[in-house]
Amino acid sequence: MKCLMKNLIILFALLFLSLVFLGRTIYRSYTEDPKVHKQEEVNLNQDKGNKNFEILEVSSEKKKQMEESLGYEIAEVKHIRFLDKDDYTKEEVNNREDYTIENISEVKNVLEFSGRDLYQSMCKNEKEEDTEIKIGEKILKNDYMVDLPMDPKIISNSLGFDVEKKIKIDLDLDIKVEGKTFASLSLFPEINHYDFGIHKNGRGVSKGTAKKVVGAYLIVRK
């Protein structure tokens, strides 16, 4: 009888230890797994943060409007939109003439057809498959125009962006060129356009313009 009781006590002890170990294992799995998922989410966000543009599809209606403006058919078009973080900080400037920027007007998302860059890429594409077009590194620039000798920082502080900023992108895209042995591509900047007046001592003395590059359209001619 004593032997039986002893065996039962040992059995219950082993069962209790097994349950404790299993409980700790389950608890550890529930507490550690979320840490792994959280780290993956952070890495994904970091990858996204390192990218300064995204590629958007263009609607058929928008494509047709662009064909009418350009005067030729488009085989492929990609909308490149910059991921602007609006992190401009006003800078101190020596404004001896006490110029102020007034009467600012803004027109957003204007397609700039003038001054376009044209690329021709040789490719073997007899089966009408997508082919990789490597344009490589391209620099697009904000700009401004005034007829007075003034520090551009005065304009930047008033408009809220650096009017001399250069934006660098690296374009390697898979584009369909419909079986041709070469592809003609054009890169058209997309800008926000600004008109403004330049005042001194409360009186308008001149006018100026500026542009902020917010994206671009990469167009393959049919």
Coordinates of C-alpha atoms in Angstrom, one line a residue:
M1 CA 0.0 0.0 0.0
K2 CA 2.8 2.4 0.9
C3 CA 4.6 1.5 -2.3
L4 CA 1.4 2.3 -4.3
M5 CA 1.0 5.6 -2.6
K6 CA 4.7 6.4 -3.2
N7 CA 4.3 5.6 -6.9
L8 CA 1.2 7.8 -7.2
I9 CA 3.0 10.7 -5.5
I10 CA 5.9 10.4 -8.0
L11 CA 3.4 10.2 -10.9
F12 CA 1.5 13.3 -9.8
A13 CA 4.8 15.1 -9.3
L14 CA 6.0 14.3 -12.8
L15 CA 2.6 15.3 -14.2
F16 CA 2.8 18.6 -12.3
L17 CA 6.3 19.4 -13.6
S18 CA 5.3 18.5 -17.2
L19 CA 2.3 20.9 -17.0
V20 CA 4.5 23.7 -15.6
F21 CA 7.1 23.2 -18.3
L22 CA 4.4 23.2 -21.1
G23 CA 2.8 26.3 -19.6
R24 CA 6.1 28.2 -19.7
T25 CA 6.8 27.0 -23.3
I26 CA 3.4 28.3 -24.4
Y27 CA 3.8 31.5 -22.6
R28 CA 7.2 32.1 -24.1
S29 CA 5.9 31.4 -27.6
Y30 CA 3.1 34.0 -27.2
T31 CA 5.4 36.6 -25.8
E32 CA 8.3 36.1 -28.2
D33 CA 6.4 35.8 -31.5
P34 CA 4.9 39.3 -31.5
K35 CA 8.5 40.6 -31.1
V36 CA 9.5 38.9 -34.3
H37 CA 6.5 40.4 -36.2
K38 CA 7.1 43.8 -34.8
Q39 CA 10.7 43.7 -36.0
E40 CA 9.6 42.7 -39.5
E41 CA 7.2 45.7 -39.6
V42 CA 10.0 48.0 -38.5
N43 CA 12.2 46.7 -41.3
L44 CA 9.5 47.2 -43.9
N45 CA 8.9 50.7 -42.7
Q46 CA 12.6 51.4 -42.9
D47 CA 12.8 50.1 -46.4
K48 CA 9.9 52.3 -47.4
G49 CA 11.5 55.3 -45.7
N50 CA 14.7 54.9 -47.7
K51 CA 12.8 55.3 -51.0
N52 CA 12.2 58.8 -52.3
F53 CA 9.6 58.0 -54.9
E54 CA 6.8 55.6 -55.7
I55 CA 5.4 54.4 -59.1
L56 CA 1.7 54.9 -59.8
E57 CA -0.5 53.6 -62.6
V58 CA -2.0 56.1 -65.1
S59 CA -5.7 55.9 -66.0
S60 CA -6.8 55.5 -69.6
E61 CA -8.4 58.9 -69.6
K62 CA -5.3 60.6 -68.3
K63 CA -3.2 58.7 -70.9
K64 CA -5.5 59.9 -73.7
Q65 CA -5.3 63.5 -72.6
M66 CA -1.5 63.2 -72.6
E67 CA -1.5 61.8 -76.2
E68 CA -3.6 64.7 -77.3
S69 CA -1.1 67.2 -75.8
L70 CA 1.9 65.4 -77.1
G71 CA 0.6 64.6 -80.6
Y72 CA 1.6 61.0 -80.6
E73 CA 0.4 57.6 -79.3
I74 CA 1.8 56.3 -76.0
A75 CA 2.8 52.7 -75.6
E76 CA 3.5 52.9 -71.9
V77 CA 3.5 55.6 -69.2
K78 CA 4.6 55.5 -65.6
H79 CA 3.8 58.2 -63.0
I80 CA 6.7 58.8 -60.6
R81 CA 5.6 60.6 -57.5
F82 CA 8.2 61.9 -55.0
L83 CA 7.6 61.1 -51.3
D84 CA 8.0 64.7 -50.1
K85 CA 8.2 64.9 -46.3
D86 CA 7.7 68.7 -46.2
D87 CA 10.6 69.0 -43.8
Y88 CA 11.7 72.5 -44.9
T89 CA 13.0 74.7 -42.1
K90 CA 13.2 78.4 -42.6
E91 CA 16.8 79.8 -42.8
E92 CA 18.2 83.0 -41.6
V93 CA 19.0 85.4 -44.4
N94 CA 20.5 88.9 -44.7
N95 CA 17.7 90.8 -46.4
R96 CA 19.2 94.2 -46.7
E97 CA 16.6 95.5 -49.1
D98 CA 13.8 94.3 -46.9
Y99 CA 12.1 92.4 -49.7
T100 CA 8.9 90.5 -49.0
I101 CA 7.1 87.9 -51.1
E102 CA 3.4 88.7 -51.5
N103 CA 0.4 87.7 -53.5
I104 CA 1.5 84.1 -54.0
S105 CA -0.6 81.9 -56.3
E106 CA -0.1 78.2 -56.8
V107 CA -1.1 75.7 -59.5
K108 CA -0.5 72.1 -58.5
N109 CA 0.5 69.0 -60.6
V110 CA 1.3 70.7 -63.8
L111 CA 3.0 68.5 -66.5
E112 CA 6.0 70.4 -67.9
F113 CA 6.5 69.4 -71.5
S114 CA 9.2 71.9 -72.3
G115 CA 12.9 70.9 -71.8
R116 CA 12.2 67.2 -71.7
D117 CA 14.9 64.6 -71.7
L118 CA 14.8 62.0 -74.4
Y119 CA 16.3 58.5 -74.1
Q120 CA 16.7 55.8 -76.7
S121 CA 17.3 52.3 -75.3
M122 CA 18.4 49.4 -77.5
C123 CA 16.7 46.1 -76.6
K124 CA 16.0 42.6 -78.0
N125 CA 12.2 42.2 -77.6
E126 CA 10.9 40.2 -80.5
K127 CA 8.3 38.3 -78.4
E128 CA 6.6 41.5 -77.2
E129 CA 7.6 40.9 -73.6
D130 CA 8.4 43.3 -70.9
T131 CA 12.0 44.5 -70.9
E132 CA 14.0 46.3 -68.3
I133 CA 14.8 49.9 -69.3
K134 CA 17.8 51.3 -67.3
I135 CA 17.8 55.0 -67.4
G136 CA 19.9 55.1 -64.3
E137 CA 20.4 58.1 -62.1
K138 CA 18.5 61.3 -62.9
I139 CA 18.5 64.7 -61.2
L140 CA 15.4 66.9 -61.3
K141 CA 15.6 70.4 -59.8
N142 CA 13.4 73.0 -58.3
D143 CA 13.8 76.4 -59.8
Y144 CA 12.9 80.1 -59.5
M145 CA 13.1 83.2 -61.7
V146 CA 13.3 86.9 -60.6
D147 CA 14.8 90.0 -62.2
L148 CA 16.2 91.4 -59.0
P149 CA 19.5 90.5 -57.2
M150 CA 18.0 88.8 -54.1
D151 CA 18.9 85.8 -52.0
P152 CA 16.8 82.8 -53.0
K153 CA 16.4 81.9 -49.4
I154 CA 13.9 84.8 -49.1
I155 CA 11.7 83.0 -51.7
S156 CA 12.2 79.6 -50.1
N157 CA 11.2 80.9 -46.7
S158 CA 8.0 82.4 -48.1
L159 CA 7.0 79.5 -50.3
G160 CA 7.9 76.8 -47.8
F161 CA 10.3 74.8 -49.9
D162 CA 13.9 75.0 -51.1
V163 CA 13.8 76.6 -54.6
E164 CA 17.3 75.3 -55.3
K165 CA 16.8 71.7 -54.2
K166 CA 18.0 68.9 -56.4
I167 CA 16.2 65.6 -56.3
K168 CA 18.1 62.4 -57.3
I169 CA 16.3 59.3 -58.5
D170 CA 17.5 56.0 -60.0
L171 CA 15.2 54.6 -62.6
D172 CA 15.4 50.9 -63.5
L173 CA 11.9 49.9 -64.7
D174 CA 10.3 46.9 -66.5
I175 CA 8.5 48.4 -69.5
K176 CA 6.7 46.9 -72.4
V177 CA 8.1 48.1 -75.8
E178 CA 5.9 46.0 -78.1
G179 CA 8.5 44.0 -80.0
K180 CA 10.6 46.9 -81.1
T181 CA 14.4 46.8 -81.2
F182 CA 14.6 50.1 -79.4
A183 CA 12.5 52.3 -77.2
S184 CA 12.1 56.0 -77.2
L185 CA 11.4 57.4 -73.8
S186 CA 10.8 60.9 -72.5
L187 CA 10.8 62.1 -68.9
F188 CA 8.5 65.0 -68.2
P189 CA 8.7 66.7 -64.8
E190 CA 5.5 67.2 -62.8
I191 CA 5.6 70.5 -60.9
N192 CA 3.7 72.9 -58.6
H193 CA 4.0 76.3 -60.3
Y194 CA 4.1 79.6 -58.3
D195 CA 3.6 83.2 -59.2
F196 CA 4.4 85.9 -56.7
G197 CA 5.0 89.6 -56.2
I198 CA 8.2 91.2 -54.8
H199 CA 7.5 94.1 -52.4
K200 CA 9.7 96.7 -50.8
N201 CA 8.6 99.1 -48.2
G202 CA 5.0 98.0 -48.8
R203 CA 5.2 98.6 -52.6
G204 CA 5.3 96.1 -55.4
V205 CA 8.6 96.4 -57.3
S206 CA 8.7 93.2 -59.3
K207 CA 7.3 89.8 -59.9
G208 CA 8.7 86.3 -60.0
T209 CA 8.0 82.6 -60.6
A210 CA 9.1 79.3 -59.0
K211 CA 8.5 75.6 -59.5
K212 CA 8.6 72.7 -57.1
V213 CA 9.2 69.3 -58.7
V214 CA 6.7 66.8 -57.2
G215 CA 7.1 63.9 -59.6
A216 CA 7.6 63.0 -63.3
Y217 CA 6.0 61.0 -66.1
L218 CA 8.1 58.5 -67.9
I219 CA 6.6 58.0 -71.4
V220 CA 7.4 55.3 -74.0
R221 CA 6.4 56.4 -77.5
K222 CA 4.4 53.9 -79.6

